[in-house]
PDB file of C-alpha atoms in Angstrom:
ATOM      1  CA  MET L   1      -3.921 -14.070  28.184  1.00 48.00           C
ATOM      2  CA  VAL L   2      -2.702 -14.653  24.609  1.00 62.00           C
ATOM      3  CA  LYS L   3      -6.070 -16.101  23.631  1.00 68.00           C
ATOM      4  CA  PHE L   4      -7.920 -13.121  25.110  1.00 81.00           C
ATOM      5  CA  ILE L   5      -5.768 -10.484  23.388  1.00 90.00           C
ATOM      6  CA  GLU L   6      -6.096 -12.284  20.059  1.00 91.00           C
ATOM      7  CA  SER L   7      -9.886 -12.094  20.275  1.00 93.00           C
ATOM      8  CA  GLU L   8      -9.687  -8.391  21.205  1.00 95.00           C
ATOM      9  CA  LEU L   9      -7.434  -7.652  18.228  1.00 95.00           C
ATOM     10  CA  VAL L  10      -9.829  -9.447  15.900  1.00 95.00           C
ATOM     11  CA  LEU L  11     -12.695  -7.314  17.227  1.00 96.00           C
ATOM     12  CA  LEU L  12     -10.610  -4.153  16.853  1.00 97.00           C
ATOM     13  CA  LYS L  13      -9.809  -4.983  13.240  1.00 96.00           C
ATOM     14  CA  LYS L  14     -13.516  -5.598  12.589  1.00 97.00           C
ATOM     15  CA  GLU L  15     -14.374  -2.185  14.049  1.00 97.00           C
ATOM     16  CA  ILE L  16     -11.767  -0.475  11.893  1.00 98.00           C
ATOM     17  CA  ASP L  17     -13.197  -2.269   8.855  1.00 97.00           C
ATOM     18  CA  GLU L  18     -16.684  -0.979   9.705  1.00 97.00           C
ATOM     19  CA  MET L  19     -15.345   2.545  10.215  1.00 98.00           C
ATOM     20  CA  TRP L  20     -13.600   2.299   6.840  1.00 97.00           C
ATOM     21  CA  THR L  21     -16.854   1.317   5.114  1.00 97.00           C
ATOM     22  CA  LEU L  22     -18.731   4.146   6.801  1.00 98.00           C
ATOM     23  CA  VAL L  23     -16.143   6.739   5.727  1.00 98.00           C
ATOM     24  CA  TYR L  24     -15.936   5.305   2.203  1.00 98.00           C
ATOM     25  CA  ASN L  25     -19.711   5.685   1.862  1.00 98.00           C
ATOM     26  CA  GLN L  26     -19.509   9.251   3.208  1.00 98.00           C
ATOM     27  CA  ILE L  27     -16.963  10.277   0.577  1.00 98.00           C
ATOM     28  CA  ASP L  28     -18.885   8.433  -2.133  1.00 98.00           C
ATOM     29  CA  ARG L  29     -22.126  10.240  -1.218  1.00 98.00           C
ATOM     30  CA  ALA L  30     -20.382  13.605  -0.905  1.00 98.00           C
ATOM     31  CA  GLY L  31     -18.770  13.061  -4.304  1.00 98.00           C
ATOM     32  CA  ASP L  32     -22.097  12.243  -5.940  1.00 98.00           C
ATOM     33  CA  ALA L  33     -23.691  15.220  -4.206  1.00 97.00           C
ATOM     34  CA  VAL L  34     -21.127  17.722  -5.489  1.00 97.00           C
ATOM     35  CA  LEU L  35     -21.235  16.368  -9.040  1.00 96.00           C
ATOM     36  CA  THR L  36     -25.024  16.680  -9.176  1.00 95.00           C
ATOM     37  CA  LEU L  37     -25.586  19.434  -6.589  1.00 95.00           C
ATOM     38  CA  ASP L  38     -27.938  17.022  -4.831  1.00 96.00           C
ATOM     39  CA  ARG L  39     -28.650  18.820  -1.561  1.00 96.00           C
ATOM     40  CA  GLU L  40     -30.694  15.960  -0.128  1.00 97.00           C
ATOM     41  CA  LEU L  41     -27.754  13.607  -0.581  1.00 97.00           C
ATOM     42  CA  ALA L  42     -25.430  16.191   0.951  1.00 98.00           C
ATOM     43  CA  GLN L  43     -27.725  16.432   3.969  1.00 98.00           C
ATOM     44  CA  GLN L  44     -27.446  12.659   4.436  1.00 97.00           C
ATOM     45  CA  VAL L  45     -23.684  13.072   4.675  1.00 98.00           C
ATOM     46  CA  LEU L  46     -24.060  15.701   7.406  1.00 98.00           C
ATOM     47  CA  VAL L  47     -26.397  13.484   9.422  1.00 97.00           C
ATOM     48  CA  ARG L  48     -24.090  10.466   9.182  1.00 97.00           C
ATOM     49  CA  GLU L  49     -21.052  12.504  10.246  1.00 97.00           C
ATOM     50  CA  ARG L  50     -22.200  12.093  13.841  1.00 96.00           C
ATOM     51  CA  ARG L  51     -21.889   8.323  13.440  1.00 97.00           C
ATOM     52  CA  VAL L  52     -18.325   8.718  12.189  1.00 97.00           C
ATOM     53  CA  ASN L  53     -17.378  10.830  15.208  1.00 97.00           C
ATOM     54  CA  ALA L  54     -19.041   8.432  17.645  1.00 97.00           C
ATOM     55  CA  PHE L  55     -17.335   5.447  16.040  1.00 97.00           C
ATOM     56  CA  GLU L  56     -13.934   7.144  16.299  1.00 97.00           C
ATOM     57  CA  LEU L  57     -14.413   7.692  20.033  1.00 98.00           C
ATOM     58  CA  LYS L  58     -15.517   4.078  20.503  1.00 98.00           C
ATOM     59  CA  ILE L  59     -12.438   2.723  18.728  1.00 98.00           C
ATOM     60  CA  ASP L  60     -10.122   5.062  20.645  1.00 98.00           C
ATOM     61  CA  SER L  61     -11.623   3.801  23.901  1.00 97.00           C
ATOM     62  CA  ASP L  62     -11.232   0.172  22.843  1.00 97.00           C
ATOM     63  CA  VAL L  63      -7.572   0.743  21.950  1.00 97.00           C
ATOM     64  CA  GLU L  64      -6.934   2.320  25.355  1.00 96.00           C
ATOM     65  CA  ASP L  65      -8.569  -0.672  27.050  1.00 96.00           C
ATOM     66  CA  ILE L  66      -6.439  -3.167  25.100  1.00 96.00           C
ATOM     67  CA  ILE L  67      -3.220  -1.364  25.999  1.00 96.00           C
ATOM     68  CA  ALA L  68      -4.209  -1.020  29.677  1.00 95.00           C
ATOM     69  CA  LEU L  69      -5.498  -4.564  30.145  1.00 94.00           C
ATOM     70  CA  TYR L  70      -3.187  -6.660  27.961  1.00 94.00           C
ATOM     71  CA  ASN L  71       0.041  -4.664  27.628  1.00 93.00           C
ATOM     72  CA  PRO L  72       0.629  -5.808  24.012  1.00 94.00           C
ATOM     73  CA  VAL L  73       4.190  -6.133  22.693  1.00 92.00           C
ATOM     74  CA  ALA L  74       5.995  -6.625  19.369  1.00 91.00           C
ATOM     75  CA  ILE L  75       3.647  -7.075  16.384  1.00 90.00           C
ATOM     76  CA  ASP L  76       0.543  -6.863  18.583  1.00 93.00           C
ATOM     77  CA  LEU L  77       1.625  -3.451  19.847  1.00 94.00           C
ATOM     78  CA  ARG L  78       2.437  -2.291  16.321  1.00 94.00           C
ATOM     79  CA  PHE L  79      -1.010  -3.420  15.203  1.00 95.00           C
ATOM     80  CA  VAL L  80      -2.803  -1.591  18.022  1.00 96.00           C
ATOM     81  CA  LEU L  81      -0.848   1.634  17.463  1.00 96.00           C
ATOM     82  CA  ALA L  82      -1.436   1.430  13.716  1.00 96.00           C
ATOM     83  CA  MET L  83      -5.190   0.983  14.248  1.00 97.00           C
ATOM     84  CA  LEU L  84      -5.233   3.997  16.564  1.00 97.00           C
ATOM     85  CA  LYS L  85      -3.611   6.223  13.936  1.00 97.00           C
ATOM     86  CA  ILE L  86      -5.669   4.777  11.085  1.00 98.00           C
ATOM     87  CA  ASN L  87      -8.808   5.510  13.088  1.00 98.00           C
ATOM     88  CA  THR L  88      -7.762   9.162  13.445  1.00 98.00           C
ATOM     89  CA  ASN L  89      -7.070   9.489   9.720  1.00 98.00           C
ATOM     90  CA  LEU L  90     -10.406   7.905   8.828  1.00 98.00           C
ATOM     91  CA  GLU L  91     -12.197  10.412  11.053  1.00 98.00           C
ATOM     92  CA  ARG L  92     -10.445  13.260   9.232  1.00 98.00           C
ATOM     93  CA  LEU L  93     -11.624  11.812   5.925  1.00 98.00           C
ATOM     94  CA  GLY L  94     -15.142  11.915   7.321  1.00 98.00           C
ATOM     95  CA  ASP L  95     -14.598  15.603   8.105  1.00 98.00           C
ATOM     96  CA  PHE L  96     -13.573  16.261   4.506  1.00 98.00           C
ATOM     97  CA  ALA L  97     -16.714  14.512   3.252  1.00 98.00           C
ATOM     98  CA  GLU L  98     -18.779  16.735   5.542  1.00 98.00           C
ATOM     99  CA  GLY L  99     -17.007  19.833   4.219  1.00 98.00           C
ATOM    100  CA  ILE L 100     -17.743  18.866   0.621  1.00 98.00           C
ATOM    101  CA  ALA L 101     -21.383  18.251   1.523  1.00 98.00           C
ATOM    102  CA  ARG L 102     -21.588  21.716   3.087  1.00 97.00           C
ATOM    103  CA  PHE L 103     -20.331  23.230  -0.180  1.00 97.00           C
ATOM    104  CA  VAL L 104     -23.278  21.575  -1.935  1.00 97.00           C
ATOM    105  CA  ILE L 105     -25.822  22.802   0.607  1.00 96.00           C
ATOM    106  CA  ASN L 106     -24.478  26.368   0.550  1.00 95.00           C
ATOM    107  CA  CYS L 107     -24.032  26.583  -3.216  1.00 93.00           C
ATOM    108  CA  THR L 108     -26.417  29.099  -4.785  1.00 87.00           C
ATOM    109  CA  GLU L 109     -26.030  27.791  -8.336  1.00 85.00           C
ATOM    110  CA  PRO L 110     -28.930  25.673  -9.682  1.00 86.00           C
ATOM    111  CA  ALA L 111     -26.369  23.415 -11.376  1.00 86.00           C
ATOM    112  CA  LEU L 112     -22.631  23.341 -12.011  1.00 89.00           C
ATOM    113  CA  ASP L 113     -21.323  23.957 -15.511  1.00 92.00           C
ATOM    114  CA  ALA L 114     -20.885  20.487 -17.034  1.00 94.00           C
ATOM    115  CA  ASP L 115     -17.988  21.538 -19.287  1.00 95.00           C
ATOM    116  CA  LEU L 116     -16.220  23.149 -16.329  1.00 96.00           C
ATOM    117  CA  ILE L 117     -16.597  20.030 -14.185  1.00 96.00           C
ATOM    118  CA  LYS L 118     -15.197  17.904 -16.993  1.00 96.00           C
ATOM    119  CA  LYS L 119     -12.246  20.266 -17.502  1.00 97.00           C
ATOM    120  CA  LEU L 120     -11.557  20.263 -13.751  1.00 98.00           C
ATOM    121  CA  ARG L 121     -11.503  16.434 -13.730  1.00 98.00           C
ATOM    122  CA  LEU L 122     -13.530  16.469 -10.531  1.00 98.00           C
ATOM    123  CA  GLU L 123     -15.155  13.081 -11.117  1.00 98.00           C
ATOM    124  CA  GLU L 124     -11.743  11.542 -11.808  1.00 98.00           C
ATOM    125  CA  MET L 125     -10.398  13.011  -8.580  1.00 98.00           C
ATOM    126  CA  ILE L 126     -13.270  11.613  -6.519  1.00 98.00           C
ATOM    127  CA  SER L 127     -12.841   8.195  -8.120  1.00 98.00           C
ATOM    128  CA  GLN L 128      -9.137   8.235  -7.321  1.00 98.00           C
ATOM    129  CA  VAL L 129      -9.781   8.995  -3.643  1.00 98.00           C
ATOM    130  CA  LEU L 130     -12.267   6.120  -3.431  1.00 98.00           C
ATOM    131  CA  SER L 131      -9.848   3.809  -5.241  1.00 98.00           C
ATOM    132  CA  MET L 132      -7.066   4.670  -2.793  1.00 98.00           C
ATOM    133  CA  LEU L 133      -9.379   4.033   0.165  1.00 98.00           C
ATOM    134  CA  GLU L 134     -10.396   0.655  -1.228  1.00 98.00           C
ATOM    135  CA  LEU L 135      -6.786  -0.284  -1.972  1.00 98.00           C
ATOM    136  CA  THR L 136      -5.596   0.517   1.544  1.00 98.00           C
ATOM    137  CA  LYS L 137      -8.527  -1.362   3.054  1.00 97.00           C
ATOM    138  CA  ASN L 138      -7.613  -4.454   1.053  1.00 97.00           C
ATOM    139  CA  ALA L 139      -3.941  -3.984   1.940  1.00 96.00           C
ATOM    140  CA  LEU L 140      -4.775  -4.159   5.629  1.00 95.00           C
ATOM    141  CA  LYS L 141      -7.209  -7.035   5.226  1.00 94.00           C
ATOM    142  CA  GLU L 142      -4.657  -9.116   3.303  1.00 94.00           C
ATOM    143  CA  GLU L 143      -1.605  -7.645   5.082  1.00 93.00           C
ATOM    144  CA  ASN L 144      -0.216  -6.899   1.638  1.00 94.00           C
ATOM    145  CA  LEU L 145       2.795  -4.560   1.470  1.00 94.00           C
ATOM    146  CA  GLU L 146       2.654  -4.195  -2.309  1.00 95.00           C
ATOM    147  CA  GLN L 147      -0.924  -2.890  -2.221  1.00 95.00           C
ATOM    148  CA  ALA L 148      -0.126  -0.525   0.649  1.00 95.00           C
ATOM    149  CA  THR L 149       2.874   1.039  -1.087  1.00 95.00           C
ATOM    150  CA  ALA L 150       1.030   1.303  -4.423  1.00 96.00           C
ATOM    151  CA  VAL L 151      -1.110   4.005  -2.811  1.00 96.00           C
ATOM    152  CA  PHE L 152       1.813   6.455  -2.705  1.00 95.00           C
ATOM    153  CA  ALA L 153       2.016   6.773  -6.484  1.00 95.00           C
ATOM    154  CA  LYS L 154      -1.762   7.139  -6.778  1.00 96.00           C
ATOM    155  CA  ASP L 155      -1.623  10.272  -4.637  1.00 96.00           C
ATOM    156  CA  ASN L 156       0.318  12.040  -7.406  1.00 96.00           C
ATOM    157  CA  LEU L 157      -2.804  12.260  -9.580  1.00 97.00           C
ATOM    158  CA  LEU L 158      -4.697  14.080  -6.826  1.00 97.00           C
ATOM    159  CA  ASP L 159      -1.856  16.573  -6.463  1.00 97.00           C
ATOM    160  CA  GLU L 160      -1.841  17.143 -10.228  1.00 97.00           C
ATOM    161  CA  ILE L 161      -5.598  17.747 -10.515  1.00 98.00           C
ATOM    162  CA  ASN L 162      -5.631  20.036  -7.484  1.00 97.00           C
ATOM    163  CA  ALA L 163      -2.705  22.074  -8.836  1.00 96.00           C
ATOM    164  CA  GLU L 164      -4.526  22.673 -12.126  1.00 97.00           C
ATOM    165  CA  ALA L 165      -7.923  23.447 -10.589  1.00 97.00           C
ATOM    166  CA  THR L 166      -7.171  26.964  -9.365  1.00 94.00           C
ATOM    167  CA  SER L 167      -6.066  28.308 -12.745  1.00 96.00           C
ATOM    168  CA  ILE L 168      -8.993  26.635 -14.496  1.00 97.00           C
ATOM    169  CA  LEU L 169     -11.449  28.154 -12.033  1.00 96.00           C
ATOM    170  CA  ALA L 170      -9.779  31.567 -12.350  1.00 96.00           C
ATOM    171  CA  GLY L 171     -10.231  31.422 -16.119  1.00 96.00           C
ATOM    172  CA  HIS L 172     -13.876  30.475 -15.703  1.00 96.00           C
ATOM    173  CA  ILE L 173     -14.440  33.415 -13.351  1.00 95.00           C
ATOM    174  CA  ASN L 174     -13.006  35.793 -15.944  1.00 96.00           C
ATOM    175  CA  ALA L 175     -15.433  34.461 -18.543  1.00 95.00           C
ATOM    176  CA  HIS L 176     -18.392  34.122 -16.154  1.00 93.00           C
ATOM    177  CA  PRO L 177     -18.005  36.655 -13.317  1.00 94.00           C
ATOM    178  CA  GLU L 178     -21.502  35.876 -12.031  1.00 92.00           C
ATOM    179  CA  SER L 179     -20.253  32.437 -10.925  1.00 91.00           C
ATOM    180  CA  ALA L 180     -17.257  33.831  -8.996  1.00 93.00           C
ATOM    181  CA  LEU L 181     -18.488  32.930  -5.513  1.00 93.00           C
ATOM    182  CA  SER L 182     -19.291  29.320  -6.386  1.00 93.00           C
ATOM    183  CA  CYS L 183     -15.952  28.911  -8.158  1.00 94.00           C
ATOM    184  CA  LEU L 184     -14.023  30.324  -5.218  1.00 94.00           C
ATOM    185  CA  ASN L 185     -15.857  27.993  -2.838  1.00 95.00           C
ATOM    186  CA  MET L 186     -15.175  25.079  -5.150  1.00 96.00           C
ATOM    187  CA  VAL L 187     -11.444  25.552  -4.604  1.00 96.00           C
ATOM    188  CA  SER L 188     -12.024  24.190  -1.099  1.00 96.00           C
ATOM    189  CA  VAL L 189     -13.597  21.019  -2.531  1.00 98.00           C
ATOM    190  CA  PHE L 190     -10.434  20.264  -4.476  1.00 98.00           C
ATOM    191  CA  ARG L 191      -8.308  21.064  -1.465  1.00 98.00           C
ATOM    192  CA  LYS L 192     -10.309  18.649   0.690  1.00 98.00           C
ATOM    193  CA  LEU L 193      -9.974  15.883  -1.890  1.00 98.00           C
ATOM    194  CA  GLU L 194      -6.235  16.513  -2.170  1.00 98.00           C
ATOM    195  CA  ARG L 195      -5.906  16.414   1.624  1.00 98.00           C
ATOM    196  CA  SER L 196      -7.928  13.200   1.634  1.00 98.00           C
ATOM    197  CA  GLY L 197      -5.187  11.660  -0.476  1.00 98.00           C
ATOM    198  CA  ASP L 198      -2.597  12.772   2.078  1.00 98.00           C
ATOM    199  CA  HIS L 199      -4.499  11.096   4.903  1.00 98.00           C
ATOM    200  CA  ILE L 200      -4.938   7.904   2.902  1.00 98.00           C
ATOM    201  CA  THR L 201      -1.175   7.784   2.309  1.00 97.00           C
ATOM    202  CA  ASN L 202      -0.784   8.232   6.070  1.00 97.00           C
ATOM    203  CA  ILE L 203      -2.980   5.158   6.481  1.00 98.00           C
ATOM    204  CA  ALA L 204      -0.821   3.239   4.011  1.00 97.00           C
ATOM    205  CA  GLU L 205       2.270   4.190   6.004  1.00 96.00           C
ATOM    206  CA  GLU L 206       0.685   2.793   9.170  1.00 96.00           C
ATOM    207  CA  ILE L 207      -0.101  -0.461   7.375  1.00 96.00           C
ATOM    208  CA  VAL L 208       3.532  -0.749   6.297  1.00 94.00           C
ATOM    209  CA  PHE L 209       4.632  -0.016   9.879  1.00 92.00           C
ATOM    210  CA  PHE L 210       2.361  -2.751  11.219  1.00 93.00           C
ATOM    211  CA  ILE L 211       3.389  -5.352   8.660  1.00 91.00           C
ATOM    212  CA  ASP L 212       7.065  -4.620   8.228  1.00 87.00           C
ATOM    213  CA  ALA L 213       8.017  -2.484  11.257  1.00 82.00           C
ATOM    214  CA  LYS L 214       9.183   0.301   8.936  1.00 69.00           C
ATOM    215  CA  VAL L 215       8.500   3.893   9.921  1.00 69.00           C
ATOM    216  CA  LEU L 216       7.992   5.915   6.735  1.00 65.00           C
ATOM    217  CA  LYS L 217       6.568   9.120   8.195  1.00 64.00           C
ATOM    218  CA  HIS L 218       8.917  12.122   7.934  1.00 59.00           C
ATOM    219  CA  GLY L 219      11.624   9.918   6.465  1.00 56.00           C
ATOM    220  CA  GLY L 220      10.567  10.108   2.849  1.00 53.00           C
ATOM    221  CA  ARG L 221       9.120   7.193   0.960  1.00 52.00           C
ATOM    222  CA  ILE L 222      11.876   6.472  -1.529  1.00 41.00           C
ATOM    223  CA  ASP L 223      13.283   3.138  -0.444  1.00 44.00           C
ATOM    224  CA  GLU L 224      14.819   0.218  -2.316  1.00 38.00           C
ATOM    225  CA  HIS L 225      12.227  -2.038  -0.729  1.00 42.00           C
ATOM    226  CA  TYR L 226       9.364  -0.056  -2.272  1.00 42.00           C
ATOM    227  CA  PRO L 227       9.904   0.233  -6.039  1.00 42.00           C
ATOM    228  CA  ASN L 228       6.283   1.231  -6.654  1.00 45.00           C
ATOM    229  CA  ASP L 229       6.855   4.614  -5.042  1.00 43.00           C
ATOM    230  CA  ASN L 230       7.929   7.361  -7.408  1.00 40.00           C
ATOM    231  CA  LYS L 231       7.552  10.371  -5.127  1.00 37.00           C
TER     232      LYS L 231
END
């Protein structure tokens, strides 16, 4: 029985890794699409969203089978529960990528103002989301607590950029009222990227729970064991 459950857990981890790569590529494509207003690239994101949803359902089903057939306990149970929650958060990240792609497709502007995009720090925000996703993926792969907890501080930058975006866009609307609709819709792009950071920190919390049996959700993240966290 132990041998069988070990092989199932290895397969589950491989599936989560594949889901991670798929979602990473979705956010990467959506980010490139919004920076360049590339509608063809945005359409690719929409098409691939169906794969993300199907993969989530497959992983959920596999987790249910493992619990029903093998009744995992201790660290195996923590691992399975963590993968279930990570899978859900990854699917939500895929939804955010789809939402950003829809902004691109629906945008009526021929191009976004380059100076505005630079001032909004949109490219920096996208890069930070991708960096956080890569860091958490490596943290799980290497079962590394330090990498997992380092994600919490990285989320602060996303909060900062999102908080500044609204006032910057409002100022741009005052100066360029003809771009008001696109600017208002762009607020949702920043909100989706900021929420992406929240879901990635949720993933990091699940990794910590799996590795160290510590439940961070709702309890705050300031802990003597995690000096990297400054929230």
